[in-house]
Coordinates of C-alpha atoms and ligand atoms in Angstrom, one line a residue:
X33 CA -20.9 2.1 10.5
X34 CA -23.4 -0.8 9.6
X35 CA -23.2 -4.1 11.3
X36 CA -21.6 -7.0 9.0
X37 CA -24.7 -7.6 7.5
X38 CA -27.1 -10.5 6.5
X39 CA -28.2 -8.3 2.7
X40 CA -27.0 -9.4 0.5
X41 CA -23.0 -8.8 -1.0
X42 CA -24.0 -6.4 -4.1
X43 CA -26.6 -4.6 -2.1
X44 CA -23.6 -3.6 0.8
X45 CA -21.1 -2.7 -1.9
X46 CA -23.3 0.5 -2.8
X47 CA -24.0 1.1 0.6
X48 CA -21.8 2.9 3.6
X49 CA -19.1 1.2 5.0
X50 CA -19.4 -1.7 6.6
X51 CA -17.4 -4.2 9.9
X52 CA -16.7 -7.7 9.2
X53 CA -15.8 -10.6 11.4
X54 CA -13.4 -13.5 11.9
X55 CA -14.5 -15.9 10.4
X56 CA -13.4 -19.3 13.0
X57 CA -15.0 -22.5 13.7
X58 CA -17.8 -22.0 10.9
X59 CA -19.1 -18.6 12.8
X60 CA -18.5 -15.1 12.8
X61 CA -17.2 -13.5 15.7
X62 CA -16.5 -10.0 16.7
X63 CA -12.8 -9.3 16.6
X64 CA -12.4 -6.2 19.2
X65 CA -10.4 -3.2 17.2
X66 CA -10.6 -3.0 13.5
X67 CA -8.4 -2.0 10.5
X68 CA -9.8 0.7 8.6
X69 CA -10.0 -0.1 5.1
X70 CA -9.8 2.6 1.9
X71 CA -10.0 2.8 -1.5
X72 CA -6.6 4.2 -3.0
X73 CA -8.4 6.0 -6.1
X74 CA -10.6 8.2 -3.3
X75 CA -9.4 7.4 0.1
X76 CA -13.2 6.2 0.7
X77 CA -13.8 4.3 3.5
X78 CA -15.0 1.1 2.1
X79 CA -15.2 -0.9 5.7
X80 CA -13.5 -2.3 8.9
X81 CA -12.0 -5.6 9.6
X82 CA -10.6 -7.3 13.1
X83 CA -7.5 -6.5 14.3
X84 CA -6.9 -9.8 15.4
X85 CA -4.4 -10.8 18.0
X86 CA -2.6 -14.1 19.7
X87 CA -5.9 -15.4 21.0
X88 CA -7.9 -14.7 18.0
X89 CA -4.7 -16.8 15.8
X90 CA -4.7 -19.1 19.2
X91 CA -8.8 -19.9 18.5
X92 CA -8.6 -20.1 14.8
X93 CA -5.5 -23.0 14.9
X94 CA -7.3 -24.7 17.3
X95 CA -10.8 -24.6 15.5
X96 CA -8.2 -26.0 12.1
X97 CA -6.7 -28.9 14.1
X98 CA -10.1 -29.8 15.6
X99 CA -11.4 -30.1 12.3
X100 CA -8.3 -31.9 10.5
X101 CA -8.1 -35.2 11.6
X102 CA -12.0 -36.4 10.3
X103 CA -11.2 -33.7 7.0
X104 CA -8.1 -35.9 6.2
X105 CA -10.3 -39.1 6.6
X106 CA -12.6 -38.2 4.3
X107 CA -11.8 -39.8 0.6
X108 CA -9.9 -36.8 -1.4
X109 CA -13.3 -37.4 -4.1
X110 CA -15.2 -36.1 -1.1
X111 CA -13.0 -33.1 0.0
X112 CA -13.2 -31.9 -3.7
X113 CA -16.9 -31.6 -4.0
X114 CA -16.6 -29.0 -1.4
X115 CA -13.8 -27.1 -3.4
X116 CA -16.7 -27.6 -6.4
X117 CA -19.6 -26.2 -4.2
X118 CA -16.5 -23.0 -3.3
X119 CA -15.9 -22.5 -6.7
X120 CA -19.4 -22.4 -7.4
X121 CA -20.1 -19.8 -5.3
X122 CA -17.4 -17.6 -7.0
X123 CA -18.5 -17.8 -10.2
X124 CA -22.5 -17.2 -8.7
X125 CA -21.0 -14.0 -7.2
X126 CA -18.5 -12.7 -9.7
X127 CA -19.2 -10.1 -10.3
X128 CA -19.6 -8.3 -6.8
X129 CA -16.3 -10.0 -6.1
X130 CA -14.5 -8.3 -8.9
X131 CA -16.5 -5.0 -7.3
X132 CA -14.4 -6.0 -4.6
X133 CA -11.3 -5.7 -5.5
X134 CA -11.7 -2.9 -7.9
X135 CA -12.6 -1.0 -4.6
X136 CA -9.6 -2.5 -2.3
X137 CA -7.2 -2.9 -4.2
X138 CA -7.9 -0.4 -7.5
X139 CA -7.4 -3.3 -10.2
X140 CA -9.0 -2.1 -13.3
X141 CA -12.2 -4.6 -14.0
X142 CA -11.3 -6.7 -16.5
X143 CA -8.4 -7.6 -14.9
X144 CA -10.4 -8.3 -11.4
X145 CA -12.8 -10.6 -12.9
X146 CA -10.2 -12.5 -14.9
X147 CA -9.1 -12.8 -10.9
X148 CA -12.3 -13.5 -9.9
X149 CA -12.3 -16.5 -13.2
X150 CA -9.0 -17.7 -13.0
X151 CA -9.5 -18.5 -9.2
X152 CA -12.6 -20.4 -9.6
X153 CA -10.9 -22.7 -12.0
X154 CA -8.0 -22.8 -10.2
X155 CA -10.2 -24.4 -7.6
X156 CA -11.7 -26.6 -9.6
X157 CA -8.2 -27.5 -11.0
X158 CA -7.5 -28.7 -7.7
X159 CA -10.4 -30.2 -7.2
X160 CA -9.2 -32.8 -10.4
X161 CA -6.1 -33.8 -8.0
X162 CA -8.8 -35.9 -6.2
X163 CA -8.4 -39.0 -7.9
X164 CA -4.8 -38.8 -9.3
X165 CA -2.8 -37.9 -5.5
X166 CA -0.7 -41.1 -5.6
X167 CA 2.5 -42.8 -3.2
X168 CA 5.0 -44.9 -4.0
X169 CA 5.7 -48.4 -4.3
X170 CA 9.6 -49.3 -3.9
X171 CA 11.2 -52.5 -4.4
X172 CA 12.7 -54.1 -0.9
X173 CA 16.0 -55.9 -0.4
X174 CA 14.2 -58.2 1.4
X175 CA 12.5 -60.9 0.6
X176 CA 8.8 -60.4 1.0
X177 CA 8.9 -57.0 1.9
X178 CA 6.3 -54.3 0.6
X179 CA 7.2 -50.3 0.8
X180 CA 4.9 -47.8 0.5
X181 CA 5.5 -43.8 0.5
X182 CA 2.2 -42.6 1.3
X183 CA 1.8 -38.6 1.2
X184 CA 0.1 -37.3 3.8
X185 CA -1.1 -33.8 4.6
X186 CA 0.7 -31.7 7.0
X187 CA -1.8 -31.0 9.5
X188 CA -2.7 -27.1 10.0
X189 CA -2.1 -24.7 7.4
X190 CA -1.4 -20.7 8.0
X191 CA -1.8 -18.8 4.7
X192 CA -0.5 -15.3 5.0
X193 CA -1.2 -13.2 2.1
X194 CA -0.1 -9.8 -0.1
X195 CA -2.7 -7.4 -1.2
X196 CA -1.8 -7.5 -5.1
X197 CA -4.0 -10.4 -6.1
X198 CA -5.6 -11.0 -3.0
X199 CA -8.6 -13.0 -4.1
X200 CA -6.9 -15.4 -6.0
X201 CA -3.7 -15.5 -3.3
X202 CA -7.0 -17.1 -1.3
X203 CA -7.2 -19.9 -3.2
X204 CA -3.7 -20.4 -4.2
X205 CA -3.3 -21.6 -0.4
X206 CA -6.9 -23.6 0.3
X207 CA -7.3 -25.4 -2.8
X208 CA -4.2 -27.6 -2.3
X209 CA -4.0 -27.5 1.3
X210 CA -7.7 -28.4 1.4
X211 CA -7.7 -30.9 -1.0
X212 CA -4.7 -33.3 0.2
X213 CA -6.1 -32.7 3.8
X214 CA -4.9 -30.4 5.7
X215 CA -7.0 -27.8 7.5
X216 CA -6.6 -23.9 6.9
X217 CA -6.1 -20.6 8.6
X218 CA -6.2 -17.7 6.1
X219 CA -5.1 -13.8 7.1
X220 CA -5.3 -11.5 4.4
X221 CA -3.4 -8.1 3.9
X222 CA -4.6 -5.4 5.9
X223 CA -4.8 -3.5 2.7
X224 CA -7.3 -6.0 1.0
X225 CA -8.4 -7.6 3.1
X226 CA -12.5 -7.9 2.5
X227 CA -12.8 -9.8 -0.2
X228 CA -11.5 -12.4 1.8
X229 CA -14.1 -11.8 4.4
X230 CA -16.9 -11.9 1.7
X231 CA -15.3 -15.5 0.7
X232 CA -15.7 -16.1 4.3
X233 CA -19.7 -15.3 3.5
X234 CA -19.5 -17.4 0.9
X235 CA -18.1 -20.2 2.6
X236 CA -20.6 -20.1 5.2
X237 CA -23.6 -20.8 2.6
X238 CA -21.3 -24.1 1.9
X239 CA -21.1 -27.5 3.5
X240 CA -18.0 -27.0 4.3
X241 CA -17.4 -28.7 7.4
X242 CA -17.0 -25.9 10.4
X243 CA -12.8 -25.2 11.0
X244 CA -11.7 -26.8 7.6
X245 CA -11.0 -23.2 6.4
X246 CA -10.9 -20.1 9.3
X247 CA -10.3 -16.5 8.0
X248 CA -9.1 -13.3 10.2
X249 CA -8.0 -10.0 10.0
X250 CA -4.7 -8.4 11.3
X251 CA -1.8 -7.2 10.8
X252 CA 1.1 -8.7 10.0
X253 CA 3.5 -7.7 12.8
X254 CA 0.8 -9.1 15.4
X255 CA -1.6 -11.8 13.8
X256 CA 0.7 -12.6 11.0
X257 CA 3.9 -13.1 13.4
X258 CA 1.4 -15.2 16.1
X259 CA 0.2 -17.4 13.0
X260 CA 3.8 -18.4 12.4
X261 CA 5.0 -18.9 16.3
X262 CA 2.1 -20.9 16.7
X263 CA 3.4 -24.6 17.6
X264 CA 0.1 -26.1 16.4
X265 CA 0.8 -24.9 12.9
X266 CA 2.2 -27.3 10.5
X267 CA 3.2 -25.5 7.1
X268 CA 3.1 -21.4 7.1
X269 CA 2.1 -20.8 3.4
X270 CA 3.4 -17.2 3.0
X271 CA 3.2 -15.1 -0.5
X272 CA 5.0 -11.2 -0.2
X273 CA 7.9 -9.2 0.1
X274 CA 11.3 -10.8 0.8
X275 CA 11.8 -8.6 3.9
X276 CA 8.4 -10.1 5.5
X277 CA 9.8 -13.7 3.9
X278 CA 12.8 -13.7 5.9
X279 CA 11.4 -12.6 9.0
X280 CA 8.8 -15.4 9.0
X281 CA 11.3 -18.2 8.3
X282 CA 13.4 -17.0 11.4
X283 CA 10.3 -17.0 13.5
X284 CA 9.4 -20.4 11.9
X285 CA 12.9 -21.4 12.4
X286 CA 12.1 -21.7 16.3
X287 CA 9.7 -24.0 16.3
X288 CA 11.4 -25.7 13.0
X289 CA 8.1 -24.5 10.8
X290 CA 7.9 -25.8 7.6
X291 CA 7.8 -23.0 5.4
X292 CA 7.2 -22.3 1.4
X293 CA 7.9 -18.8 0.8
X294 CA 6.6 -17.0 -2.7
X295 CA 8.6 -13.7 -2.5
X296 CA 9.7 -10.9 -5.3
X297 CA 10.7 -10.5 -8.2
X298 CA 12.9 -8.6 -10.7
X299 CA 12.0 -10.3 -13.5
X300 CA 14.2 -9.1 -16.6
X301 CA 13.3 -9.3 -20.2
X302 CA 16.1 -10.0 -23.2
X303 CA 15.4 -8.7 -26.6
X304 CA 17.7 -9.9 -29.4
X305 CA 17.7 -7.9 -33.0
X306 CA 16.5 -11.1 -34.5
X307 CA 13.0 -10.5 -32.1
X308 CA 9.6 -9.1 -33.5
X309 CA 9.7 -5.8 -32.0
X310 CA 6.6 -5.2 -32.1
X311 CA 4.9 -8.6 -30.4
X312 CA 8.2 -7.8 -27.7
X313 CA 7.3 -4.0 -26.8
X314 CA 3.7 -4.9 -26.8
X315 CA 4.5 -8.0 -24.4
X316 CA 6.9 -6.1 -22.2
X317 CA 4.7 -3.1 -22.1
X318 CA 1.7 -5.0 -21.0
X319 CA 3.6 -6.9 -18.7
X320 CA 4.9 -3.9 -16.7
X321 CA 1.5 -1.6 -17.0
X322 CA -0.8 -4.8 -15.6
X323 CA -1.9 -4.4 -11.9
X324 CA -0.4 -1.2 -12.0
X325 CA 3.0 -2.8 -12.1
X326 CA 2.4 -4.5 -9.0
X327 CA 2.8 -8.1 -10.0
X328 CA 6.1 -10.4 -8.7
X329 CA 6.6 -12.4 -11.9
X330 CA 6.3 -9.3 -14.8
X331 CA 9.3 -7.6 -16.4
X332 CA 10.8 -5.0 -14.2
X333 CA 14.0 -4.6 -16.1
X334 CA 15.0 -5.0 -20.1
X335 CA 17.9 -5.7 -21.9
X336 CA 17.9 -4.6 -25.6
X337 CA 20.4 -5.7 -28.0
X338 CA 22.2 -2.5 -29.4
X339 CA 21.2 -2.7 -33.1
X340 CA 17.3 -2.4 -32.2
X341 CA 17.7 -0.4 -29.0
X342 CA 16.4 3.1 -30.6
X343 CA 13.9 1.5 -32.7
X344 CA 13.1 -0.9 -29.5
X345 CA 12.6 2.2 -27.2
X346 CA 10.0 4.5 -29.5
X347 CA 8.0 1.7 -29.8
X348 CA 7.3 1.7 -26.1
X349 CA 7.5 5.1 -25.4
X350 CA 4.2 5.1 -27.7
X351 CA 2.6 2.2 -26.1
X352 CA 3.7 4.6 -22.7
X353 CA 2.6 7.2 -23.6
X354 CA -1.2 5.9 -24.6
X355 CA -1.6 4.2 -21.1
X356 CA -4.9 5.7 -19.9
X357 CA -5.0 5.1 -16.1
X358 CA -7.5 6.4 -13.4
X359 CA -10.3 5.5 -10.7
X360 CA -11.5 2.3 -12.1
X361 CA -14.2 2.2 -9.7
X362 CA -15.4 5.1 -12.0
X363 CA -13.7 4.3 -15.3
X364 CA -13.9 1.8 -17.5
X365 CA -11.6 1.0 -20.3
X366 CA -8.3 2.1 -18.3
X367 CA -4.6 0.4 -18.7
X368 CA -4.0 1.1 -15.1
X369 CA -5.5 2.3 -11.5
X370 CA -4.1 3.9 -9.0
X371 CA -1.1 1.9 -6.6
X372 CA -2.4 0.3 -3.6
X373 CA -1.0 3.3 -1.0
X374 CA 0.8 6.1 -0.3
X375 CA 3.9 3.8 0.5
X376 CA 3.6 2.4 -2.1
X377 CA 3.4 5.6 -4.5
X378 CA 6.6 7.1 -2.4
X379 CA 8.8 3.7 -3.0
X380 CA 7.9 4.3 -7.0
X381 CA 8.6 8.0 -7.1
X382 CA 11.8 7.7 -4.9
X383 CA 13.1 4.4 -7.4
X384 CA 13.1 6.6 -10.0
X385 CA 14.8 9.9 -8.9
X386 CA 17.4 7.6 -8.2
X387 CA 17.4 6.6 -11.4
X388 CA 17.8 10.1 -12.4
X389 CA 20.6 10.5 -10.1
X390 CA 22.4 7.4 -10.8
X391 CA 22.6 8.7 -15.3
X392 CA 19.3 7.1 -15.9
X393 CA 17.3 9.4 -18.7
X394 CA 13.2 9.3 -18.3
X395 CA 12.0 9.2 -21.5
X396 CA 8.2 9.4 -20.9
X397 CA 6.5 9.9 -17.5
X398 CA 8.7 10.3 -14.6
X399 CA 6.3 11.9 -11.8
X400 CA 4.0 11.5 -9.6
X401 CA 0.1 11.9 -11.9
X402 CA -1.0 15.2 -11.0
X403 CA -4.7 13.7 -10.2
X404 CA -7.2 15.2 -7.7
X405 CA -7.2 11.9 -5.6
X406 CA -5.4 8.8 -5.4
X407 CA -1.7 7.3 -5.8
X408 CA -1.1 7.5 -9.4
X409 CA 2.3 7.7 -10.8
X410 CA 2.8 7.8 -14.2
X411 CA 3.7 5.0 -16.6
X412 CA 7.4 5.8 -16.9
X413 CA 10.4 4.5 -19.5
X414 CA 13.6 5.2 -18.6
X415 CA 16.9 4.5 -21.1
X416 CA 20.1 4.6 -20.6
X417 CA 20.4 2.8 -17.3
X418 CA 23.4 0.6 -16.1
X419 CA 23.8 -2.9 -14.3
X420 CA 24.6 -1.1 -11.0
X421 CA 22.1 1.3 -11.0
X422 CA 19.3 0.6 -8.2
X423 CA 16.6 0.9 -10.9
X424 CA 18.3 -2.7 -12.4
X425 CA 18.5 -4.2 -8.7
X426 CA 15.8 -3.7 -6.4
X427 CA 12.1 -4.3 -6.8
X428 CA 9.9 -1.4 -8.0
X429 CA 6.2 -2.3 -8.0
X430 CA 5.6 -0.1 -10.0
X431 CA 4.4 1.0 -13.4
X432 CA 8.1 1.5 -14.7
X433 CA 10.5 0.0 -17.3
X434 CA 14.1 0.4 -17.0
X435 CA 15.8 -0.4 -20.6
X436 CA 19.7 -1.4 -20.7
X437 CA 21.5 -1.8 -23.8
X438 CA 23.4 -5.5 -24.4
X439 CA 25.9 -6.5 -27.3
X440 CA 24.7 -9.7 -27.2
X441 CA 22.8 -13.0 -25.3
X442 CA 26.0 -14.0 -23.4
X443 CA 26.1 -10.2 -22.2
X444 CA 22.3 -10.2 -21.5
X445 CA 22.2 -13.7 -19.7
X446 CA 25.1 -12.9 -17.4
X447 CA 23.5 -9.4 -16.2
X448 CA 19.8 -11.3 -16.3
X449 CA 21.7 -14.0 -13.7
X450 CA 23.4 -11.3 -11.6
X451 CA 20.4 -10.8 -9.0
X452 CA 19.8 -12.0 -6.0
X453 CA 15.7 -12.2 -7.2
X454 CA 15.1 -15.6 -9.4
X455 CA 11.4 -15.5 -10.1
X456 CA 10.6 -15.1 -13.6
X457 CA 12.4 -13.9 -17.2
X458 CA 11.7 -13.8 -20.6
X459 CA 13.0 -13.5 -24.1
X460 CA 12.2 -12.4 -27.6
X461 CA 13.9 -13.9 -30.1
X462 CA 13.3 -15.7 -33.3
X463 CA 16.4 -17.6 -33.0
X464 CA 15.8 -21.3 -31.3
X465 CA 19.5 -21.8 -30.7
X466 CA 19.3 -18.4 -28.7
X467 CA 16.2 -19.7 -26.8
X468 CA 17.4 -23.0 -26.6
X469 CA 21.1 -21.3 -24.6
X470 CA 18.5 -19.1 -22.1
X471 CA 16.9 -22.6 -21.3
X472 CA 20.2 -23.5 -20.6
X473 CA 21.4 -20.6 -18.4
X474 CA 19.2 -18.8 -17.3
X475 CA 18.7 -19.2 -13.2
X476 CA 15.3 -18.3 -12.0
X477 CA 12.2 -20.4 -11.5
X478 CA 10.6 -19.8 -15.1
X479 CA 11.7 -18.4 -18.5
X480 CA 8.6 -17.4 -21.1
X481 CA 9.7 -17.2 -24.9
X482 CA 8.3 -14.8 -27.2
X483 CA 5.2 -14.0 -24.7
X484 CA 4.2 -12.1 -21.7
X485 CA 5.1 -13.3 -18.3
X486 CA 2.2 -15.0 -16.4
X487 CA 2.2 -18.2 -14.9
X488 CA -0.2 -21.6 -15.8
X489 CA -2.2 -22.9 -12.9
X490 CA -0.6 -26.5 -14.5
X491 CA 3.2 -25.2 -14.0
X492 CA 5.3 -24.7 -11.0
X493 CA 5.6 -21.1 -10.1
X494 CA 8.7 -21.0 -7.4
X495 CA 11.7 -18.2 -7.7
X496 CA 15.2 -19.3 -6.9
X497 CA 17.8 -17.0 -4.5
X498 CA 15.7 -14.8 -3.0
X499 CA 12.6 -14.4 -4.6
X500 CA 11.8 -17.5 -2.6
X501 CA 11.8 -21.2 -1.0
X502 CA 9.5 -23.8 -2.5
X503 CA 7.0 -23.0 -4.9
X504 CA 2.7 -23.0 -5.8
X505 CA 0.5 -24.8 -8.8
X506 CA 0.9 -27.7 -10.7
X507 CA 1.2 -31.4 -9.4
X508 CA 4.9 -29.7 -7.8
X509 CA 3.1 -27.7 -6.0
X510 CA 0.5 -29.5 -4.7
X511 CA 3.0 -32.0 -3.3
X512 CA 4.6 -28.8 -1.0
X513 CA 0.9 -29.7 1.1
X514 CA 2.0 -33.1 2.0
X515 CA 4.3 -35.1 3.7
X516 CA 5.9 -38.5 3.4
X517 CA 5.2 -41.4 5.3
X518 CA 7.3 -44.7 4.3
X519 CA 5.6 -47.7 5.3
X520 CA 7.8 -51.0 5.4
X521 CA 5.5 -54.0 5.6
X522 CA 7.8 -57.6 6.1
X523 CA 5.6 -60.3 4.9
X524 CA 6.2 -63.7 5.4
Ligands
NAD229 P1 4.3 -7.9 2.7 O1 5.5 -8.7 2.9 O2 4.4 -6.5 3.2 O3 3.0 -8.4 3.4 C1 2.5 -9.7 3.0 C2 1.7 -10.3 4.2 O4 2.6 -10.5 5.3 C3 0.6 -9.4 4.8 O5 -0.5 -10.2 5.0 C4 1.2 -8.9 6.1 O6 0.2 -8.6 7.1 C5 2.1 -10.1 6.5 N1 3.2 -9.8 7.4 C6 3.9 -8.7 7.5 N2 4.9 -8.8 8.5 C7 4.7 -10.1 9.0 C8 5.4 -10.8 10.0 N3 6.4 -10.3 10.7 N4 5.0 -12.1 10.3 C9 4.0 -12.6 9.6 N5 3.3 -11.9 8.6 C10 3.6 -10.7 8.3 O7 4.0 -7.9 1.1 P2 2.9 -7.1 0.3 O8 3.4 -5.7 0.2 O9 1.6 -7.4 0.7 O10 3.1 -7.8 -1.2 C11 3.9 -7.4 -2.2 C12 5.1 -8.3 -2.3 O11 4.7 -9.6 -2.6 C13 6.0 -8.0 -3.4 O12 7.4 -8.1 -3.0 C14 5.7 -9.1 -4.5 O13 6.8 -9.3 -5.4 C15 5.4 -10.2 -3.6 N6 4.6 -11.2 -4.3 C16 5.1 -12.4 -4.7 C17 4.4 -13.3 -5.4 C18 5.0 -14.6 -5.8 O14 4.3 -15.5 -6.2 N7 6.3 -14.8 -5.7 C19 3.1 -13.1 -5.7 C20 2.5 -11.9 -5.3 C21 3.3 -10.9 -4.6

């Protein structure tokens, strides 16, 4: 194993394996034992990162309160021409980044460098809050009294993070945090975790002041859980499953931790007859197959009026059925890599044997890919389905698209509603009155009309019930970084 190098990034990436280090205080420090990290299209080893523990969280929280009180000082003007030099240091290195992540996490490429992209400008987007993060002024009922509600930051953040868009997840937590003052401490996955450590690099070539942003390895049951019991941490920023959502806000819940909580989704899709078929199977399709249906906010579940339901269904079992999908560290033009691990790949191919079980009928797909290496399932439609079956319920990660039949929006709306996820939903209609009623009714955090189901950096992604508590992007978003500080000034 090579030392965590000085050569530089794209010369490592075609080299053996290689150990990183924490990155705390503005230096890199060994970490002790190390996560082993492969690529789930090979199994290759692609390099070790720390398996940090309490005193390695313990260092890294202090190193971020050290460092907060003269980053919150500084005008916001000043902290975003650090986010500018960051951003500027992902687009110099796009494209090993992407390389990255094609390798970690098996995203096909054009998908990891519109990651790569979008999180630059999402930074930068940040970076614009500078001169418009504003207070309050409220009117006394006294005379000659001023109030002010000032926002503040909340002190230390600790961004904990999922593997399925890891890079951007990065900057989804330090952009605002950084930019309305606070102070960071960042742990990856331990599935993806070296991109983060290469941003890390990145950083380092930076002004940024030494213990605004602190990076380490882990896992989650050790320096995850520490990262939240810590009583120096202000805000746990946490993005990932439910189950690892509710066990963090009990842990918060001792040390009353504020907490914003991005968990899953089971995002359903309505078709109506009146719909373009075509623009909604292509939509719904892409939707489910991107990421290797490992994305929170895409359709996991349709419901298809009856009078299109047949036609509905062929056109997806062809756009199914033309998925190409394979190593995409070795291919290029694929629909789909491999999922990120073997868990991962079990959880799919049990979800749908269930299906099976439970009446469901696979139309196309249905197994596990028979491929020489890596955790490929294939892209799998299944029809016939009911509003009990587990398929319609629980999150599948995976590339597969239950389809239910409706007789009608009311119908559709009250099954869409009857989940306890609340993240995202869609539907394709042509009929404003019907989209106009979904805006209406529908409970979860966003609805998209007639289009696929991706968030702007300008909106406010946040799922109701439990896909989670609070929410990222957008000025809403932002604000979750801050708290409020009413200032009652009695003149005379
Ligand atoms: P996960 O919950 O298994 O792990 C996420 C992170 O939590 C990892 O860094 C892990 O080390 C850490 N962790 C695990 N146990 C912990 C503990 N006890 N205390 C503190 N940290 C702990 O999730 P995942 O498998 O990495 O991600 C997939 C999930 O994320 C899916 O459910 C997906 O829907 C969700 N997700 C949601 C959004 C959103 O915006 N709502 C975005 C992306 C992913």
């Amino acid at each position: 194993m090579n030392s965590r190098a000085t050569r530089p990034i794209a010369d490592r990436l075609h080299e053996g394996p290689v150990d990183y280090r924490n990155y705390i205080d503005g230096q890199f420090v060994d970490g002790g034992d190390y996560i082993e990290v492969t690529n789930p299209a090979d199994g290759r080893l692609l390099g070790r990162v720390p398996e940090s523990g309490a005193d390695t969280v313990d260092a890294a929280v202090i190193a971020a309160r050290r460092a907060q009180s003269a980053w919150e000082k500084r005008p916001p003007i000043e902290r975003a021409g650090y986010l500018r030099q960051i951003s500027a240091k992902v687009r110099e290195h796009r494209v090993e980044l992407a390389d990255i992540i094609v390798r970690e996490q098996g995203k096909v490429r054009p998908l990891a460098e519109v990651e790569i992209d979008f999180t630059a400008s999402y930074i930068d987007y940040m970076a614009e809050w500078a001169r418009r993060l504003e207070g309050e002024v409220i009117t006394s009922d006294r005379q000659n009294e001023t109030i002010f509600l000032l926002r503040k930051p909340m002190g230390v953040v600790a961004g904990i993070l999922p593997w399925n868009f890891p890079f951007f997840l990065i900057a989804r937590k330090l952009a605002p945090a950084l930019i309305t003052g606070n102070t960071i401490v960042i742990k990856p996955s331990e599935e993806t975790p070296i991109n983060a450590f290469v941003f890390a690099e990145l950083l380092a070539e930076t002004d940024l002041p030494a213990g605004v942003v602190n990076i380490i390895g882990g896992r989650g049951v050790a320096a995850g859980q520490a990262m939240v019991e810590h009583r120096s941490v202000d805000l746990v920023t946490f993005t990932g499953s439910v189950a690892t959502g509710s066990r963090i806000m009990q842990t918060a819940g001792r040390n009353l931790t504020r907490v914003n909580l991005e968990l899953g989704g089971k995002a359903p899709a309505i078709v109506l007859a009146n719909a373009d078929l075509d623009l909604a199977a292509k939509a719904i399709y892409d939707s489910r197959v991107i990421n290797t249906g490992q994305v929170c906010n895409c359709a996991e579940r349709v419901y298809v009026e009856r009078a299109v339901h047949d036609a509905f269904i062929d056109k997806l079992k062809g756009l199914f059925e033309a998925t190409r999908y394979g190593d995409p560290s070795h291919e290029t033009d694929l629909h789909m890599g491999p999922l990120v691990n073997k868990i991962g790949l079990d959880k799919v191919a049990r979800a749908v044997d269930l299906a099976r079980e439970q009446g469901g009928t696979v139309i196309t797909g249905g197994r596990i890919a028979d491929r020489s290496s890596g955790f490929h399932y294939e892209p799998t439609l299944i029809a016939g389905v009911g509003a009990d079956h587990d398929i319609m319920r629980s999150e599948t990660f995976g590339p597969v698209l239950p389809v239910q039949v409706v007789d009608g929006l009311d119908e559709a709306i009250t099954l869409a509603n009857d989940s306890e996820y609340g993240l995202t939903s869609s539907i394709f209609t042509n009929d404003l009155n019907a989209a106009l009623q979904v805006s209406r009714e529908l409970k979860f955090g966003e609805t998209y009309i007639n289009r696929e189901h991706f968030e702007a950096m300008q909106g406010f992604h946040a799922g109701r019930r439990k896909s989670g508590i609070g929410g990222a992007d957008g000025k809403h978003g932002l604000y979750e970084f801050t708290e409020t500080h009413v200032v009652y000034i009695q003149g005379r």
